[in-house]
CSV table of C-alpha atoms in Angstrom, one decimal:
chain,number,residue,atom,x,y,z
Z,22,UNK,CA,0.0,0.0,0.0
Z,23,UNK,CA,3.0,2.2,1.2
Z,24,UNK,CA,4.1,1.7,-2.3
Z,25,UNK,CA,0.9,2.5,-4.1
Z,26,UNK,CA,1.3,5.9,-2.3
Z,27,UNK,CA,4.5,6.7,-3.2
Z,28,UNK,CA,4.3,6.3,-6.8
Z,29,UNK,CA,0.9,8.0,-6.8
Z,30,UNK,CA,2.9,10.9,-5.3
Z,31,UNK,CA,5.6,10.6,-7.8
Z,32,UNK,CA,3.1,10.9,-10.7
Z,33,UNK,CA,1.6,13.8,-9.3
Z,34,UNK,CA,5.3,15.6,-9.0
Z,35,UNK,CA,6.0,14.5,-12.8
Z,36,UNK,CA,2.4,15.9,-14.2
Z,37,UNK,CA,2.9,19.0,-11.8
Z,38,UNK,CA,6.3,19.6,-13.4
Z,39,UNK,CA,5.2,18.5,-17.3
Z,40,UNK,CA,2.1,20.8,-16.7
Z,41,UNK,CA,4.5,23.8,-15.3
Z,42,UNK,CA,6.9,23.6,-18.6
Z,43,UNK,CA,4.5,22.9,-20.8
Z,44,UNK,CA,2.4,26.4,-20.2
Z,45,UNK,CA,6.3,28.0,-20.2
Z,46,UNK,CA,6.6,26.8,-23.7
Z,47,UNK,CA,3.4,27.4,-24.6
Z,48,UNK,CA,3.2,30.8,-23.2
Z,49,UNK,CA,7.0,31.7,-24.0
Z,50,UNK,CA,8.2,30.5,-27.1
Z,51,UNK,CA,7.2,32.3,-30.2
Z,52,UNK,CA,4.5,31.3,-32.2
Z,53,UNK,CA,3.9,30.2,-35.2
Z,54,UNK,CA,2.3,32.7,-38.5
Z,55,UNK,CA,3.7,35.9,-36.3
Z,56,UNK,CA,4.8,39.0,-37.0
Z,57,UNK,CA,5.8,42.0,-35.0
Z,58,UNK,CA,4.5,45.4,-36.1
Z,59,UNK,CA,5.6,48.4,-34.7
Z,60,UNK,CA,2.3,51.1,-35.4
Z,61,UNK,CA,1.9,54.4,-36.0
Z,62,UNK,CA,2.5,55.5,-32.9
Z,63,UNK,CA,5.5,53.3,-31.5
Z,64,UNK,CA,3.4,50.8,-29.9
Z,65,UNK,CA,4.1,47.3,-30.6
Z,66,UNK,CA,1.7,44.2,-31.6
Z,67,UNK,CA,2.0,40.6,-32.6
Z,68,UNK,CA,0.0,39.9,-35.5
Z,69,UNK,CA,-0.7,36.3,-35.0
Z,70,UNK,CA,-3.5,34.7,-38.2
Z,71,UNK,CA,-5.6,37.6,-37.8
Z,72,UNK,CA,-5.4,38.3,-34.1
Z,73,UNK,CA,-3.7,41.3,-33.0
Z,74,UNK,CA,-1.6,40.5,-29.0
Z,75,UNK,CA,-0.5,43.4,-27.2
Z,76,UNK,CA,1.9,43.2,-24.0
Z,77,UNK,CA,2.4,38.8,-24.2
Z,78,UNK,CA,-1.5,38.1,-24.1
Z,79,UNK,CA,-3.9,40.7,-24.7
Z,80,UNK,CA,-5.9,40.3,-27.6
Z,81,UNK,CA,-6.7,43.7,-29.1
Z,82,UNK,CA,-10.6,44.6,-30.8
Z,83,UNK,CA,-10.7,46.4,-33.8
Z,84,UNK,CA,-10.7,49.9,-32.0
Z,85,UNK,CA,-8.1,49.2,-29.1
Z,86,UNK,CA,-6.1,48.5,-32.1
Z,87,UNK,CA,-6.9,51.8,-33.8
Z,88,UNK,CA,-6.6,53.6,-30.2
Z,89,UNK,CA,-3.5,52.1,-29.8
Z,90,UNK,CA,-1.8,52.7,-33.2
Z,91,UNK,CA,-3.1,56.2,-33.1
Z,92,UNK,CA,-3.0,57.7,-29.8
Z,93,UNK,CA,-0.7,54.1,-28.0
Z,94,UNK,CA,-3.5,54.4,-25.8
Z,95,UNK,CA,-6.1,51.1,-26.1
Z,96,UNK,CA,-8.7,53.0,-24.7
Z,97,UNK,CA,-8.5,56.3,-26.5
Z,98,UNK,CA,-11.6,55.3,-29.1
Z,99,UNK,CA,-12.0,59.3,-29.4
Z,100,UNK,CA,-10.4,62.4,-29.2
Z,101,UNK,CA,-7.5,62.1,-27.3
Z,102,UNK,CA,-7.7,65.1,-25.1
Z,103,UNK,CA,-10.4,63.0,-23.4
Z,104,UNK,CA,-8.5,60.3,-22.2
Z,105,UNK,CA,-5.6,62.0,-20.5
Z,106,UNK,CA,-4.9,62.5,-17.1
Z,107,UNK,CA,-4.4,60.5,-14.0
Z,108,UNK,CA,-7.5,59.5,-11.5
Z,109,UNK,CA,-7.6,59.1,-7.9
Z,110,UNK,CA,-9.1,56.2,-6.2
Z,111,UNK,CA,-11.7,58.0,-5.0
Z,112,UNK,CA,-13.4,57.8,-8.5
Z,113,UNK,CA,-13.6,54.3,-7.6
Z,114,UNK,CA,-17.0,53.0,-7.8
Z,115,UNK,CA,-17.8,51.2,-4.3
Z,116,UNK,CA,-16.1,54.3,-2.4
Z,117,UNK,CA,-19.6,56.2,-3.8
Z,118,UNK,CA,-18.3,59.8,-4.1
Z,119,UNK,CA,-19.0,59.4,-7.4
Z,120,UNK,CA,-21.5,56.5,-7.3
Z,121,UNK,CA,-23.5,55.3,-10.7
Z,122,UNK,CA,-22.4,58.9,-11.9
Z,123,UNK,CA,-18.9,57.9,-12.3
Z,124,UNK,CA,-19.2,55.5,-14.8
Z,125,UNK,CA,-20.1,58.5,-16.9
Z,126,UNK,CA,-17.7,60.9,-14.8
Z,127,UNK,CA,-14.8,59.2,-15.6
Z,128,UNK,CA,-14.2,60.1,-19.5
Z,129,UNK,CA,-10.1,59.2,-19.0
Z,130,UNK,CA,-8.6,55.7,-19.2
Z,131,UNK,CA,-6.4,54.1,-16.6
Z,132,UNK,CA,-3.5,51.8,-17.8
Z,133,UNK,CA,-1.5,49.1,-16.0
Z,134,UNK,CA,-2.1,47.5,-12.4
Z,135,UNK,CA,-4.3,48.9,-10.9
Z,136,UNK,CA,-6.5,50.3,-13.6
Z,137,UNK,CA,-10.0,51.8,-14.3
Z,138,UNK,CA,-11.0,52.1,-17.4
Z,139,UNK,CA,-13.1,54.4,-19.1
Z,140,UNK,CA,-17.0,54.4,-19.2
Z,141,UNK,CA,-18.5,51.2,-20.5
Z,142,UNK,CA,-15.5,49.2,-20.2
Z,143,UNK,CA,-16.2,47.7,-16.7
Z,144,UNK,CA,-18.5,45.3,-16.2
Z,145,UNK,CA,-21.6,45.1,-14.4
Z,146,UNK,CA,-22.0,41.5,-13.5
Z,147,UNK,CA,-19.8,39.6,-15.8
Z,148,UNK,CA,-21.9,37.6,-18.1
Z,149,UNK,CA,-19.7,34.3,-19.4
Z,150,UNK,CA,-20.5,31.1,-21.7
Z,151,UNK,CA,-18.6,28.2,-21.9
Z,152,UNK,CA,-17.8,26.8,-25.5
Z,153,UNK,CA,-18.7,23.9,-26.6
Z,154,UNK,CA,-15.0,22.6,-27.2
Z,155,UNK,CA,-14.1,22.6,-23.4
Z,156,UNK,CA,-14.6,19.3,-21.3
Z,157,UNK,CA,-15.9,18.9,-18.0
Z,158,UNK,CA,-12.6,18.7,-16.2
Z,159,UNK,CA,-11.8,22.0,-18.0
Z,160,UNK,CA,-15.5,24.3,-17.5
Z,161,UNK,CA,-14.9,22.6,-13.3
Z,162,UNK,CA,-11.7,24.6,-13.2
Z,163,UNK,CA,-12.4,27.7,-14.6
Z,164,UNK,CA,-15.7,27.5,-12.0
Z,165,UNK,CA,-13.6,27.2,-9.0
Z,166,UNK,CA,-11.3,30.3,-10.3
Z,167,UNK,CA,-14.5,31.9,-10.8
Z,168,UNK,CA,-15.5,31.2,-7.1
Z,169,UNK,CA,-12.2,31.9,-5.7
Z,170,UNK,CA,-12.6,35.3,-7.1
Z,171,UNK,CA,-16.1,36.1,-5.7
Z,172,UNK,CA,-14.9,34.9,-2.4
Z,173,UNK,CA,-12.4,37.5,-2.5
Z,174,UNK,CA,-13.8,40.3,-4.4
Z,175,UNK,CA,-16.9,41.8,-5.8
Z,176,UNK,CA,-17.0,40.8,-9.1
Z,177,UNK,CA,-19.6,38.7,-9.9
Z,178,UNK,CA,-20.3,36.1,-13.0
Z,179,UNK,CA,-23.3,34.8,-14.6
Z,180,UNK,CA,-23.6,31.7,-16.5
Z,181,UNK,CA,-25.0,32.6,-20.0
Z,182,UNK,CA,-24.2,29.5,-21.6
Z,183,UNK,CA,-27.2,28.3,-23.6
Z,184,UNK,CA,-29.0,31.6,-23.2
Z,185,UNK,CA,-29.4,34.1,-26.0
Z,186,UNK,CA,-26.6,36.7,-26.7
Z,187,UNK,CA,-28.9,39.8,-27.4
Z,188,UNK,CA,-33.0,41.0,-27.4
Z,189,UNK,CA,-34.1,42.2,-30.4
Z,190,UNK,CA,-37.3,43.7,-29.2
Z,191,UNK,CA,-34.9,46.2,-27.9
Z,192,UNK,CA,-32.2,45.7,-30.4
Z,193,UNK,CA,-29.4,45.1,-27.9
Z,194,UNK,CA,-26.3,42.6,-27.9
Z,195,UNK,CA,-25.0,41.1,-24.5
Z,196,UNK,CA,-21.6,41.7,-23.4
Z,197,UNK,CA,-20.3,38.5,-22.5
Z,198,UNK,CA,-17.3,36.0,-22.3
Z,199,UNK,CA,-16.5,33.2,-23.8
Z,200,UNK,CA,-13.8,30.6,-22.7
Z,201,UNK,CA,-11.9,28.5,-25.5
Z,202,UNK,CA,-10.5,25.6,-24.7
Z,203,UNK,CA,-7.1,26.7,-27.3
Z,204,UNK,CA,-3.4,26.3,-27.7
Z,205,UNK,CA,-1.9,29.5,-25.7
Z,206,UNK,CA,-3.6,31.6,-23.2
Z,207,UNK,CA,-4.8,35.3,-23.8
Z,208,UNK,CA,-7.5,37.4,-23.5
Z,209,UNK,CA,-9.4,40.8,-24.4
Z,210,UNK,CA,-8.5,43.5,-21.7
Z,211,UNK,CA,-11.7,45.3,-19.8
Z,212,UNK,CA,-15.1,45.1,-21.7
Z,213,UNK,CA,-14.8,45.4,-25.1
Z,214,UNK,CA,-18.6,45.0,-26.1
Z,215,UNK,CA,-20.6,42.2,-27.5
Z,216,UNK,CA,-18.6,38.6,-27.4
Z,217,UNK,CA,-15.5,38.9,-26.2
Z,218,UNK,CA,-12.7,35.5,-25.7
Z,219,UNK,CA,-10.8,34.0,-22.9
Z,220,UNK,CA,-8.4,31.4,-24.5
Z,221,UNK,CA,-7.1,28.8,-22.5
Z,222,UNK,CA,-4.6,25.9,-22.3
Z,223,UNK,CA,-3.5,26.0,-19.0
Z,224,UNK,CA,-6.5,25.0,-16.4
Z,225,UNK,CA,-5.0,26.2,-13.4
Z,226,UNK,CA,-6.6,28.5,-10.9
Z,227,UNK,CA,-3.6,30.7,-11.5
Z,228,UNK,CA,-4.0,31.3,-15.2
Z,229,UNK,CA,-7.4,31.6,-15.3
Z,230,UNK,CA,-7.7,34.4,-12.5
Z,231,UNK,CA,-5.2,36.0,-14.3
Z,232,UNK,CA,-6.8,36.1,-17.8
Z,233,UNK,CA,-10.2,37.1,-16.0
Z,234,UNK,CA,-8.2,40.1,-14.4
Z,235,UNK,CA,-7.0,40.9,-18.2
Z,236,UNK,CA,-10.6,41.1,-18.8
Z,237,UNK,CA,-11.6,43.3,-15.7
Z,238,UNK,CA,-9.1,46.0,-17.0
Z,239,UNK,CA,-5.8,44.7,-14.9
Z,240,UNK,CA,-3.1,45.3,-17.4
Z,241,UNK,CA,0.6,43.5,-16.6
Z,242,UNK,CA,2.3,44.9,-13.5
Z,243,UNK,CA,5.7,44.8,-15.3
Z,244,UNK,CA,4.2,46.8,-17.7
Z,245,UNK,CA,3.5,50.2,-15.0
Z,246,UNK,CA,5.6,53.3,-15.9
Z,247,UNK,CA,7.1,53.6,-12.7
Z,248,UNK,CA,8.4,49.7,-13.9
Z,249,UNK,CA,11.7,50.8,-13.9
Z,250,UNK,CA,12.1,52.2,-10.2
Z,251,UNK,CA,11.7,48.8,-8.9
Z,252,UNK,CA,12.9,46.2,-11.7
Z,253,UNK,CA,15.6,45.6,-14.4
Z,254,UNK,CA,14.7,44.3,-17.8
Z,255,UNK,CA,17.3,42.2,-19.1
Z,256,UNK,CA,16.6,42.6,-22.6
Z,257,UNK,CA,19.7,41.0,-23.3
Z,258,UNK,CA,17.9,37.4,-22.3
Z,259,UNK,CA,15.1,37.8,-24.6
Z,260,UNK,CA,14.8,37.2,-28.2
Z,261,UNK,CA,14.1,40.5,-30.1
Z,262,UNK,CA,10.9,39.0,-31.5
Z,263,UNK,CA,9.8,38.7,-27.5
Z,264,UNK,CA,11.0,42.1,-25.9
Z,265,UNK,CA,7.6,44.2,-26.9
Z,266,UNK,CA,6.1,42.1,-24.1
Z,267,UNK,CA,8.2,43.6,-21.6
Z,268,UNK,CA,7.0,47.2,-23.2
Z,269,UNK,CA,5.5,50.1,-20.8
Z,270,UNK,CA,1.9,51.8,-20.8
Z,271,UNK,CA,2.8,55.7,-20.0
Z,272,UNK,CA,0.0,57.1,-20.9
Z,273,UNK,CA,-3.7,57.5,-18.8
Z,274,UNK,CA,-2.5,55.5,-15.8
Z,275,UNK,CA,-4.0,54.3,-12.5
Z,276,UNK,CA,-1.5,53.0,-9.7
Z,277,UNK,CA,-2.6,52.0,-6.7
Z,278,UNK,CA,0.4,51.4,-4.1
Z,279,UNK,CA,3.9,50.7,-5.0
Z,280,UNK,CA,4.8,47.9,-7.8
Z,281,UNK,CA,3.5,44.6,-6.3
Z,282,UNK,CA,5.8,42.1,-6.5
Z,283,UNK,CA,3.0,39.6,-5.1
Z,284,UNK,CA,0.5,40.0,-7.9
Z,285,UNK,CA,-0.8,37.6,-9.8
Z,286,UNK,CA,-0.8,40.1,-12.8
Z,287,UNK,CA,3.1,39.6,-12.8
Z,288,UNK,CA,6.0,37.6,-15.2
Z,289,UNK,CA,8.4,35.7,-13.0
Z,290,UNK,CA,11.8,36.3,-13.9
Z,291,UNK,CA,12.2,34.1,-16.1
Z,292,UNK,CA,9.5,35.3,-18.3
Z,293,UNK,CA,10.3,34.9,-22.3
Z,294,UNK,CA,14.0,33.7,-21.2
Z,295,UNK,CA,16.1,32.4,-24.6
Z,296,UNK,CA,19.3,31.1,-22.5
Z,297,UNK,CA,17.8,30.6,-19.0
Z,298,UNK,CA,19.2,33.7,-17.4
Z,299,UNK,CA,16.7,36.2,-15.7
Z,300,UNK,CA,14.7,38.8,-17.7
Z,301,UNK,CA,13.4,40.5,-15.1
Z,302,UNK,CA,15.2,41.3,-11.5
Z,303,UNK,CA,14.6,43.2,-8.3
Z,304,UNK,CA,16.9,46.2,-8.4
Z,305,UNK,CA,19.4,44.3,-5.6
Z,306,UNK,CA,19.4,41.2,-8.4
Z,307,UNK,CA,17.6,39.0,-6.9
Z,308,UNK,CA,14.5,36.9,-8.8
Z,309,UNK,CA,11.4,36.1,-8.2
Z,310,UNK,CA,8.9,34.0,-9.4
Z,311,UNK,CA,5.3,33.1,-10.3
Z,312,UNK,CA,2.9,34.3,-7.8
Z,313,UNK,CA,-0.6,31.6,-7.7
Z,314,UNK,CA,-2.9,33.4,-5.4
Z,315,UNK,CA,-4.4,36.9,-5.9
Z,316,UNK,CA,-2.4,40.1,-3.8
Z,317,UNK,CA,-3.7,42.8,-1.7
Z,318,UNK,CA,-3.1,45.1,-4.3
Z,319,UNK,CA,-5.0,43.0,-6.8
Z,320,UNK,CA,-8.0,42.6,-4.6
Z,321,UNK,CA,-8.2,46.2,-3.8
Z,322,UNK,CA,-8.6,46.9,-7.9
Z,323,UNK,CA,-11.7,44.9,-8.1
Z,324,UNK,CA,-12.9,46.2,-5.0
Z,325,UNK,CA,-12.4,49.9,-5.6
Z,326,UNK,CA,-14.5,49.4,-9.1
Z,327,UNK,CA,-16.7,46.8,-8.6
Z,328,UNK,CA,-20.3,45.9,-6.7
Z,329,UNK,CA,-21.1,42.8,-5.8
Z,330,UNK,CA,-24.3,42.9,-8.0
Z,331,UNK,CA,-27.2,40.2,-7.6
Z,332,UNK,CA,-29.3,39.2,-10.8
Z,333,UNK,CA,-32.5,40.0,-10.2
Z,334,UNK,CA,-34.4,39.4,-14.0
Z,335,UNK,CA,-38.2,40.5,-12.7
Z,336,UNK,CA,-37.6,43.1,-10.8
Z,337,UNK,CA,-36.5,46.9,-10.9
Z,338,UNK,CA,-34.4,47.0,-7.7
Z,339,UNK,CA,-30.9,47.0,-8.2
Z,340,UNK,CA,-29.8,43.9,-5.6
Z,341,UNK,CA,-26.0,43.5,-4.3
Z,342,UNK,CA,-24.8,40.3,-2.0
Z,343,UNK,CA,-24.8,40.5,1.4
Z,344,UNK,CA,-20.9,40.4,1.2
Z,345,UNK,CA,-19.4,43.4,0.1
Z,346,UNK,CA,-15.6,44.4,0.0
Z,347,UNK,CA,-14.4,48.0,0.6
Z,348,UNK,CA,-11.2,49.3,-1.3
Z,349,UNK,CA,-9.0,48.0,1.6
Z,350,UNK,CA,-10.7,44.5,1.0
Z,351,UNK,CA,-12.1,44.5,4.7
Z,352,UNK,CA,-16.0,44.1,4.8
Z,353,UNK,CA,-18.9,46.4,4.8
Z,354,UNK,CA,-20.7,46.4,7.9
Z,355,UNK,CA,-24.6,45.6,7.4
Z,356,UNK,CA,-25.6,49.0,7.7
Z,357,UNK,CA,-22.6,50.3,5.3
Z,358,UNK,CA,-24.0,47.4,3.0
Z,359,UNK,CA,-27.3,48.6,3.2
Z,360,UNK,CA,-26.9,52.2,2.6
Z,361,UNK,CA,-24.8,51.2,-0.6
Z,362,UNK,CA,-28.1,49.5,-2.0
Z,363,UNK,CA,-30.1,52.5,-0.9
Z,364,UNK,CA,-27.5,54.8,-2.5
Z,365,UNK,CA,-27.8,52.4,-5.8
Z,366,UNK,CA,-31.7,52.5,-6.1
Z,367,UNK,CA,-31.8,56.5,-5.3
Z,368,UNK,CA,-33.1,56.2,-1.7
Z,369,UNK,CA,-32.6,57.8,1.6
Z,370,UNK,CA,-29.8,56.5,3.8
Z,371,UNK,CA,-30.2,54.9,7.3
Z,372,UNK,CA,-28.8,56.6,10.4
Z,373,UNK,CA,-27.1,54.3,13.0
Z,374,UNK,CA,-29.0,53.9,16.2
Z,375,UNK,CA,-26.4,56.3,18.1
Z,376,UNK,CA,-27.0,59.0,15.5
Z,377,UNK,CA,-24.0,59.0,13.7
Z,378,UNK,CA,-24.2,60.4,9.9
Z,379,UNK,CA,-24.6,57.4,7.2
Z,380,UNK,CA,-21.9,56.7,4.9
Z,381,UNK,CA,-21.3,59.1,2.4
């Protein structure tokens, strides 16, 4: 029986390892049909078929692409004078100085970790199908990734799969995700209207929160402007065809905190590595590597712009979860909760018992 154990145990180590340099190659190593364009305005893409990737894994839509190669801002769909500046995270949406308002308040964009993005590129509830391709063993993971991240923040998901993707009576198309079951992981960053994709080939929790985050509007943290105060690229380790992944985004930013070495939105250091030397080290030289569970930091960006919405179908009350994270991810007392669905529905607040003033 002892035996039994022991080699079950050594399987597990040699699947765990095969499964861990399998995603490196798969995520690393250059694909096939690519090309690297450098645009109009300096940015660079991967053209891969007919798929624009921006930063490693971001999949660009037709007008991040033309924002980008523009203005080398993905968000800057208009006149640029609109999206410049950098916001506070007071604008946040849970904080409520600016509650429903600041969706439309907030005309600038907000790049890199941690981000907001501009009006109608958050979600609401995040409305997800599952494609037909994926297996059970696959959808099961991406479900507990998707549970690990309600338990933490206040995003929430809704399974669309099956459902229809738009009402024409009022001539509306869902926003919504779907998740491929594909050959290299990426995804479309923040809401990008209508169907949008989450490609997968590695099912770990892991992966898939971090392709979700893409989708959320988390950029890479290696890719902040500041970058460079707290890292060394070591270009020198990475193929040329590789090294616009380790580009910045300097333009219509959002920060919040110092560079998070514990994100989840981070390379390790060995990240696109052609000859197994470091590409990316702590100032003192030192390394560091993949991070599997979500940081402080990355909570605090969900958090700050997000509202733990319930679906309520038949009714005209906007419903949120008893649950509910402020932007220091501790919770919101009941009455806090409960003024924030006042607040949401256009109601009076409730005064405590000892007469203290509501949340504001």
């Amino acid at each position: 029986m002892k035996k039994i154990i022991v080699l079950f145990l050594l399987i597990l180590v040699y699947v765990r390892c095969s499964t861990y340099e399998e995603e490196k190659h798969l995520v690393y190593d250059k694909h096939e049909d690519t090309e690297i364009l450098t645009l109009a305005s300096g940015a660079r893409v991967e053209k891969r078929g007919n798929q624009y990737v921006y930063l490693g894994d971001l999949l660009l839509s037709d007008k991040q692409l033309q924002g980008l190669g523009q203005y080398g801002d993905v968000f800057a769909f208009k006149d640029k004078s609109r999206y410049k500046g950098v916001f506070k995270p007071e604008y946040g949406i849970v904080s409520l100085r600016l509650p429903l308002e600041s969706r439309k308040q907030l005309e600038g964009s907000y790049t890199t970790k941690v981000v907001a993005l501009p009006q109608g590129t958050h979600w609401a509830m995040v409305r997800f199908t599952f494609d037909s391709n994926l297996n059970e063993l696959q959808i099961a993971a991406i479900q507990r990734a998707m549970s690990e991240l309600e338990e933490l923040t206040n995003v929430r998901f809704y399974n669309a799969t099956g459902e229809p993707t738009g009402n024409p009576s009022l001539g509306i198309n869902y926003n919504y995700i779907t998740f491929y079951s594909s050959n290299v992981n990426n995804s479309q960053i923040g809401s990008v209207g209508g169907q949008q994709i989450i490609n997968l080939v590695s099912f770990n929790s892991k992966t898939i929160m971090h392709e979700i985050l893409h989708a959320l509007g988390l950029f890479h943290e290696q890719s902040r402007p500041d970058r460079d105060t707290y890292i060394d690229v070591n270009v020198v380790n990475v193929a040329s065809e590789n090294r616009h992944n380790f580009d910045r985004v300097t333009q219509n930013y959002l920060t919040l905190g110092a560079f998070d070495f514990n994100s989840i939105m981070l390379y390790d250091s060995y990240a696109f590595s052609i000859n197994g030397e470091p590409t990316l080290t702590k100032k003192d030289g030192s390394v560091f590597f993949d991070n599997n569970q979500l940081s402080e930091l990355d909570r605090s960006y969900v958090n700050t712009y997000y509202i733990p919405y319930k679906s309520n179908p038949n009714g005209t009350r906007i419903l949120i979860d008893n649950q509910v994270y402020k932007s220091d991810n501790s919770l919101m007392t009941q009455l806090e909760r409960d003024n924030l669905e006042r607040k949401l529905n256009g109601e009076p607040p409730i005064w405590d018992g000892n007469g203290k003033p509501p949340m504001q």
